[in-house]
């Protein structure tokens, strides 16, 4: 390990040109696995969703999952790829404990989709990322190392294997190398994965949740001096958040530039992103290319998607997320930055449905991006799974618009809705929440506040109207926040003006 002082990022990109490439794995949300009928649900007891096929027992035979092939073709079409009229699965032979068959059924030289692109926008400029290939394969199982401090194999006393994930259909999406983006390389990488995630999500073929591993990303980075050939690339594995994608590219650029400055050769290797420090650590060296001894899978017939079928899939593609975002941004009259926050919070559909249920765009956005987003962050639950529906949020906003709830009370009502106590109106009734604007009921509270604060009352009588705020506060306190502040203020001023 060199003891070089790391240059700043700005220094590094001033002297070297980065080239990036991304390999993304998307776990499809099919009901059953790729080659057998085992269920695919997340979080089941280990090794309860397995059978002879996905355990690779002798004599078992795979049958391809049509829904997975269709989903892969739809992803390919959405990424502007050509769809192969004929292709085969291949065996990728290697031994690893999480691979019960000792080979992975994948695709090699005959991918299902090739040669597409994705456009991403950075600061108003469109950058086109070429797509090399989109192919179909199966996922591996999961290994758990226990007994050690770090959860790694080093120091562990035993390793456990769960094959529930083995055989779940996995789509691999590989970009072409992306040169010429200079200092924006980390940002471009993040924008690409974001766009890819949104496209795949819009197709409804995967929940694309990076934190659950249904979207996993490997980032390739190399550096070269201007005018020289591309450098040796490293591959940073399993970067599991959008932010980490950006950080991984950035830290590789800094690390590699320091080595190149010292005349050290970059080794082609796998590296692991460190979430805590934001840098990468060396993994497996790829200097000697692994020979996977690929050969066409003899137990499966070739795939030959019918041209008319592919065409009908093309015609049924949903509106492109970038187009939809631009349309909604205009409709909702919000800035690009606000729209990005909405997208990142996974709130686009929820806000759209809340508006469809009668709320104004501002009202809908306020609840989903405010109180509800805060709760989602605190509890680590997705917005859509919090327990409040778009219809309920629209009802809540209507109660605020009608003056029956103020903001504070509305938040309390929302808490009841999220807790499963029913619609806003039911929560209001059950919890006794609601704005009191009945002047009869408020007058007594106003008189009480005036009597308790004679000094303030005197100031208001002398024309210092601003002092009324303190009395309004006192009334709000005695009415437990349920008074209509505007009505209270009017009552106080009327009482003290004569
Ligand atoms: Zn199975």
CSV table of N, CA and C in Angstrom, one decimal, residues 204-300:
chain,number,residue,atom,x,y,z
A,204,UNK,N,-43.1,-1.8,-13.6
A,204,UNK,CA,-43.8,-2.7,-12.7
A,204,UNK,C,-43.2,-4.1,-12.6
A,205,UNK,N,-41.9,-4.3,-13.0
A,205,UNK,CA,-41.4,-5.6,-13.1
A,205,UNK,C,-40.5,-5.9,-11.9
A,206,UNK,N,-40.2,-4.9,-11.1
A,206,UNK,CA,-39.3,-5.1,-9.9
A,206,UNK,C,-39.6,-3.9,-8.9
A,207,UNK,N,-39.4,-4.2,-7.6
A,207,UNK,CA,-39.6,-3.0,-6.7
A,207,UNK,C,-38.3,-2.2,-6.6
A,208,UNK,N,-37.2,-2.6,-7.3
A,208,UNK,CA,-36.0,-1.9,-7.4
A,208,UNK,C,-35.6,-1.2,-6.1
A,209,UNK,N,-35.5,-1.9,-5.0
A,209,UNK,CA,-35.1,-1.3,-3.7
A,209,UNK,C,-33.7,-1.7,-3.5
A,210,UNK,N,-32.8,-0.7,-3.5
A,210,UNK,CA,-31.4,-0.9,-3.4
A,210,UNK,C,-31.1,-1.4,-2.0
A,211,UNK,N,-31.9,-0.9,-0.9
A,211,UNK,CA,-31.5,-1.4,0.4
A,211,UNK,C,-31.9,-2.8,0.7
A,212,UNK,N,-32.8,-3.4,-0.1
A,212,UNK,CA,-33.2,-4.8,0.0
A,212,UNK,C,-32.5,-5.6,-1.0
A,213,UNK,N,-31.7,-5.0,-1.9
A,213,UNK,CA,-30.9,-5.8,-2.8
A,213,UNK,C,-31.6,-6.1,-4.1
A,214,UNK,N,-32.8,-5.6,-4.3
A,214,UNK,CA,-33.4,-5.9,-5.6
A,214,UNK,C,-32.9,-5.1,-6.7
A,215,UNK,N,-32.1,-4.1,-6.4
A,215,UNK,CA,-31.3,-3.3,-7.4
A,215,UNK,C,-29.9,-3.3,-6.8
A,216,UNK,N,-29.0,-3.9,-7.6
A,216,UNK,CA,-27.6,-3.9,-7.1
A,216,UNK,C,-26.7,-3.3,-8.2
A,217,UNK,N,-25.7,-2.6,-7.8
A,217,UNK,CA,-24.9,-1.9,-8.8
A,217,UNK,C,-23.4,-2.1,-8.6
A,218,UNK,N,-22.7,-2.4,-9.7
A,218,UNK,CA,-21.2,-2.5,-9.7
A,218,UNK,C,-20.7,-1.4,-10.5
A,219,UNK,N,-19.7,-0.7,-10.1
A,219,UNK,CA,-19.3,0.5,-10.8
A,219,UNK,C,-17.8,0.4,-11.2
A,220,UNK,N,-17.6,0.5,-12.6
A,220,UNK,CA,-16.3,0.4,-13.1
A,220,UNK,C,-15.7,1.8,-13.3
A,221,UNK,N,-14.5,2.0,-12.9
A,221,UNK,CA,-13.9,3.3,-13.1
A,221,UNK,C,-12.4,3.1,-13.6
A,222,UNK,N,-12.0,3.9,-14.5
A,222,UNK,CA,-10.6,4.0,-14.9
A,222,UNK,C,-10.2,5.4,-15.2
A,223,UNK,N,-8.9,5.7,-15.2
A,223,UNK,CA,-8.5,7.1,-15.5
A,223,UNK,C,-7.4,7.0,-16.6
A,224,UNK,N,-7.4,8.0,-17.4
A,224,UNK,CA,-6.3,8.2,-18.3
A,224,UNK,C,-5.9,9.7,-18.4
A,225,UNK,N,-4.7,9.9,-18.9
A,225,UNK,CA,-4.3,11.3,-19.1
A,225,UNK,C,-4.9,11.7,-20.4
A,226,UNK,N,-5.2,13.0,-20.6
A,226,UNK,CA,-5.9,13.5,-21.8
A,226,UNK,C,-5.1,13.0,-23.0
A,227,UNK,N,-5.8,12.5,-24.0
A,227,UNK,CA,-5.1,12.1,-25.3
A,227,UNK,C,-4.5,10.7,-25.2
A,228,UNK,N,-4.5,10.1,-24.1
A,228,UNK,CA,-3.9,8.8,-24.0
A,228,UNK,C,-5.0,7.7,-23.9
A,229,UNK,N,-4.6,6.4,-24.1
A,229,UNK,CA,-5.6,5.3,-24.1
A,229,UNK,C,-6.2,5.2,-22.7
A,230,UNK,N,-7.4,4.6,-22.7
A,230,UNK,CA,-8.1,4.4,-21.4
A,230,UNK,C,-7.3,3.6,-20.5
A,231,UNK,N,-7.4,3.9,-19.2
A,231,UNK,CA,-6.6,3.2,-18.2
A,231,UNK,C,-7.2,1.8,-17.8
A,232,UNK,N,-6.6,1.1,-16.9
A,232,UNK,CA,-7.1,-0.1,-16.4
A,232,UNK,C,-8.2,0.2,-15.4
A,233,UNK,N,-9.3,-0.6,-15.5
A,233,UNK,CA,-10.4,-0.3,-14.7
A,233,UNK,C,-10.5,-1.2,-13.5
A,234,UNK,N,-11.1,-0.6,-12.4
A,234,UNK,CA,-11.4,-1.4,-11.2
A,234,UNK,C,-12.9,-1.5,-11.2
A,235,UNK,N,-13.4,-2.6,-10.5
A,235,UNK,CA,-14.8,-2.8,-10.4
A,235,UNK,C,-15.3,-2.7,-8.9
A,236,UNK,N,-16.0,-1.7,-8.6
A,236,UNK,CA,-16.5,-1.6,-7.2
A,236,UNK,C,-17.8,-2.3,-7.1
A,237,UNK,N,-17.9,-3.3,-6.2
A,237,UNK,CA,-19.0,-4.2,-6.1
A,237,UNK,C,-20.1,-3.7,-5.2
A,238,UNK,N,-21.4,-4.1,-5.5
A,238,UNK,CA,-22.5,-4.0,-4.6
A,238,UNK,C,-22.6,-2.7,-3.9
A,239,UNK,N,-22.7,-1.7,-4.6
A,239,UNK,CA,-22.8,-0.3,-4.0
A,239,UNK,C,-24.3,-0.2,-3.8
A,240,UNK,N,-24.8,0.0,-2.5
A,240,UNK,CA,-26.2,-0.2,-2.3
A,240,UNK,C,-27.1,1.0,-2.0
A,241,UNK,N,-26.6,2.2,-2.5
A,241,UNK,CA,-27.5,3.3,-2.4
A,241,UNK,C,-27.1,4.3,-3.5
A,242,UNK,N,-28.0,5.2,-3.9
A,242,UNK,CA,-27.7,6.1,-5.0
A,242,UNK,C,-26.5,7.0,-4.6
A,243,UNK,N,-26.5,7.4,-3.3
A,243,UNK,CA,-25.5,8.3,-2.8
A,243,UNK,C,-24.1,7.5,-2.9
A,244,UNK,N,-24.2,6.2,-2.5
A,244,UNK,CA,-22.9,5.5,-2.6
A,244,UNK,C,-22.4,5.3,-4.0
A,245,UNK,N,-23.2,5.3,-5.0
A,245,UNK,CA,-22.8,5.2,-6.4
A,245,UNK,C,-21.9,6.4,-6.7
A,246,UNK,N,-22.4,7.5,-6.3
A,246,UNK,CA,-21.7,8.8,-6.5
A,246,UNK,C,-20.3,8.8,-5.7
A,247,UNK,N,-20.4,8.4,-4.5
A,247,UNK,CA,-19.2,8.4,-3.6
A,247,UNK,C,-18.2,7.4,-4.1
A,248,UNK,N,-18.7,6.2,-4.6
A,248,UNK,CA,-17.7,5.2,-5.0
A,248,UNK,C,-16.9,5.7,-6.2
A,249,UNK,N,-17.5,6.3,-7.2
A,249,UNK,CA,-16.8,6.8,-8.3
A,249,UNK,C,-15.8,7.9,-7.9
A,250,UNK,N,-16.3,8.8,-7.1
A,250,UNK,CA,-15.4,9.9,-6.6
A,250,UNK,C,-14.2,9.4,-5.9
A,251,UNK,N,-14.4,8.4,-5.0
A,251,UNK,CA,-13.2,8.0,-4.2
A,251,UNK,C,-12.3,7.1,-5.1
A,252,UNK,N,-12.8,6.4,-6.1
A,252,UNK,CA,-11.9,5.7,-7.0
A,252,UNK,C,-11.1,6.6,-7.8
A,253,UNK,N,-11.7,7.7,-8.2
A,253,UNK,CA,-10.9,8.7,-9.0
A,253,UNK,C,-9.8,9.3,-8.2
A,254,UNK,N,-10.1,9.6,-7.0
A,254,UNK,CA,-9.0,10.2,-6.1
A,254,UNK,C,-7.9,9.1,-5.8
A,255,UNK,N,-8.3,7.9,-5.5
A,255,UNK,CA,-7.4,6.8,-5.2
A,255,UNK,C,-6.5,6.5,-6.4
A,256,UNK,N,-7.1,6.3,-7.5
A,256,UNK,CA,-6.3,5.9,-8.7
A,256,UNK,C,-5.4,7.1,-9.1
A,257,UNK,N,-5.8,8.3,-9.0
A,257,UNK,CA,-5.0,9.4,-9.5
A,257,UNK,C,-3.7,9.5,-8.6
A,258,UNK,N,-3.9,9.2,-7.3
A,258,UNK,CA,-2.7,9.3,-6.4
A,258,UNK,C,-1.7,8.2,-6.9
A,259,UNK,N,-2.2,7.0,-7.2
A,259,UNK,CA,-1.3,5.9,-7.6
A,259,UNK,C,-0.6,6.3,-9.0
A,260,UNK,N,-1.4,6.8,-9.9
A,260,UNK,CA,-0.9,7.1,-11.2
A,260,UNK,C,0.2,8.2,-11.1
A,261,UNK,N,-0.1,9.2,-10.2
A,261,UNK,CA,0.9,10.3,-10.0
A,261,UNK,C,2.3,9.7,-9.5
A,262,UNK,N,2.2,8.6,-8.7
A,262,UNK,CA,3.4,8.0,-8.3
A,262,UNK,C,4.0,6.9,-9.3
A,263,UNK,N,3.4,6.9,-10.4
A,263,UNK,CA,3.8,5.9,-11.4
A,263,UNK,C,3.5,4.5,-11.1
A,264,UNK,N,2.5,4.3,-10.2
A,264,UNK,CA,2.1,2.9,-9.9
A,264,UNK,C,1.0,2.5,-10.9
A,265,UNK,N,1.2,1.2,-11.3
A,265,UNK,CA,0.2,0.6,-12.2
A,265,UNK,C,-1.1,0.3,-11.5
A,266,UNK,N,-2.2,0.6,-12.1
A,266,UNK,CA,-3.5,0.2,-11.5
A,266,UNK,C,-3.8,-1.2,-11.8
A,267,UNK,N,-4.2,-2.0,-10.8
A,267,UNK,CA,-4.4,-3.4,-11.0
A,267,UNK,C,-5.9,-3.6,-11.3
A,268,UNK,N,-6.2,-4.4,-12.3
A,268,UNK,CA,-7.6,-4.8,-12.5
A,268,UNK,C,-8.1,-5.7,-11.4
A,269,UNK,N,-9.0,-5.2,-10.6
A,269,UNK,CA,-9.4,-5.9,-9.4
A,269,UNK,C,-10.9,-5.5,-9.1
A,270,UNK,N,-11.4,-6.4,-8.2
A,270,UNK,CA,-12.7,-6.1,-7.6
A,270,UNK,C,-12.5,-5.3,-6.3
A,271,UNK,N,-13.2,-4.3,-6.1
A,271,UNK,CA,-13.1,-3.5,-4.9
A,271,UNK,C,-14.4,-3.5,-4.2
A,272,UNK,N,-14.4,-3.2,-2.9
A,272,UNK,CA,-15.7,-3.2,-2.1
A,272,UNK,C,-15.8,-1.8,-1.5
A,273,UNK,N,-17.0,-1.2,-1.7
A,273,UNK,CA,-17.3,0.1,-1.2
A,273,UNK,C,-17.5,0.0,0.3
A,274,UNK,N,-16.9,1.0,1.0
A,274,UNK,CA,-17.1,1.0,2.5
A,274,UNK,C,-18.0,2.1,2.8
A,275,UNK,N,-19.2,1.7,3.3
A,275,UNK,CA,-20.3,2.7,3.5
A,275,UNK,C,-19.8,3.7,4.6
A,276,UNK,N,-19.1,3.3,5.6
A,276,UNK,CA,-18.7,4.2,6.7
A,276,UNK,C,-17.7,5.2,6.3
A,277,UNK,N,-16.7,4.8,5.5
A,277,UNK,CA,-15.6,5.8,5.2
A,277,UNK,C,-15.8,6.4,3.9
A,278,UNK,N,-16.6,5.8,3.0
A,278,UNK,CA,-16.8,6.4,1.7
A,278,UNK,C,-15.7,6.0,0.7
A,279,UNK,N,-14.8,5.1,1.1
A,279,UNK,CA,-13.8,4.7,0.1
A,279,UNK,C,-13.9,3.2,-0.2
A,280,UNK,N,-13.0,2.7,-1.1
A,280,UNK,CA,-13.1,1.3,-1.5
A,280,UNK,C,-11.9,0.5,-1.0
A,281,UNK,N,-12.1,-0.7,-0.8
A,281,UNK,CA,-11.0,-1.6,-0.4
A,281,UNK,C,-10.9,-2.7,-1.4
A,282,UNK,N,-9.6,-3.2,-1.5
A,282,UNK,CA,-9.3,-4.2,-2.5
A,282,UNK,C,-10.0,-5.5,-2.1
A,283,UNK,N,-10.5,-6.1,-3.2
A,283,UNK,CA,-11.1,-7.5,-3.0
A,283,UNK,C,-10.3,-8.5,-3.8
A,284,UNK,N,-11.0,-9.1,-4.7
A,284,UNK,CA,-10.3,-10.1,-5.5
A,284,UNK,C,-9.6,-9.5,-6.7
A,285,UNK,N,-8.4,-10.0,-7.0
A,285,UNK,CA,-7.7,-9.5,-8.2
A,285,UNK,C,-8.2,-10.2,-9.4
A,286,UNK,N,-8.4,-9.5,-10.5
A,286,UNK,CA,-8.9,-10.1,-11.7
A,286,UNK,C,-7.8,-10.2,-12.8
A,287,UNK,N,-6.5,-10.1,-12.3
A,287,UNK,CA,-5.4,-10.2,-13.2
A,287,UNK,C,-5.5,-11.4,-14.1
A,288,UNK,N,-5.7,-12.6,-13.4
A,288,UNK,CA,-5.9,-13.8,-14.2
A,288,UNK,C,-7.4,-14.0,-14.4
A,289,UNK,N,-7.9,-13.8,-15.6
A,289,UNK,CA,-9.3,-13.8,-15.8
A,289,UNK,C,-9.8,-15.2,-15.5
A,290,UNK,N,-10.9,-15.3,-14.7
A,290,UNK,CA,-11.5,-16.5,-14.4
A,290,UNK,C,-12.1,-17.2,-15.6
A,291,UNK,N,-11.8,-18.5,-15.8
A,291,UNK,CA,-12.4,-19.2,-16.9
A,291,UNK,C,-13.7,-19.9,-16.5
A,292,UNK,N,-14.8,-19.3,-16.9
A,292,UNK,CA,-16.1,-19.8,-16.5
A,292,UNK,C,-16.6,-21.0,-17.3
A,293,UNK,N,-15.8,-21.3,-18.3
A,293,UNK,CA,-16.2,-22.4,-19.2
A,293,UNK,C,-17.6,-22.4,-19.6
A,294,UNK,N,-18.0,-21.2,-20.2
A,294,UNK,CA,-19.4,-21.0,-20.6
A,294,UNK,C,-19.7,-22.1,-21.7
A,295,UNK,N,-20.9,-22.6,-21.7
A,295,UNK,CA,-21.4,-23.3,-22.9
A,295,UNK,C,-22.9,-23.2,-22.9
A,296,UNK,N,-23.6,-23.4,-24.0
A,296,UNK,CA,-25.0,-23.3,-24.1
A,296,UNK,C,-25.7,-24.3,-23.2
A,297,UNK,N,-26.7,-23.8,-22.5
A,297,UNK,CA,-27.4,-24.6,-21.5
A,297,UNK,C,-28.2,-25.8,-22.2
A,298,UNK,N,-27.8,-27.0,-22.0
A,298,UNK,CA,-28.4,-28.1,-22.8
A,298,UNK,C,-29.8,-28.5,-22.3
A,299,UNK,N,-30.2,-28.0,-21.1
A,299,UNK,CA,-31.5,-28.5,-20.6
A,299,UNK,C,-32.6,-27.5,-20.9
A,300,UNK,N,-32.3,-26.4,-21.7
A,300,UNK,CA,-33.4,-25.4,-22.0
A,300,UNK,C,-33.4,-25.2,-23.5
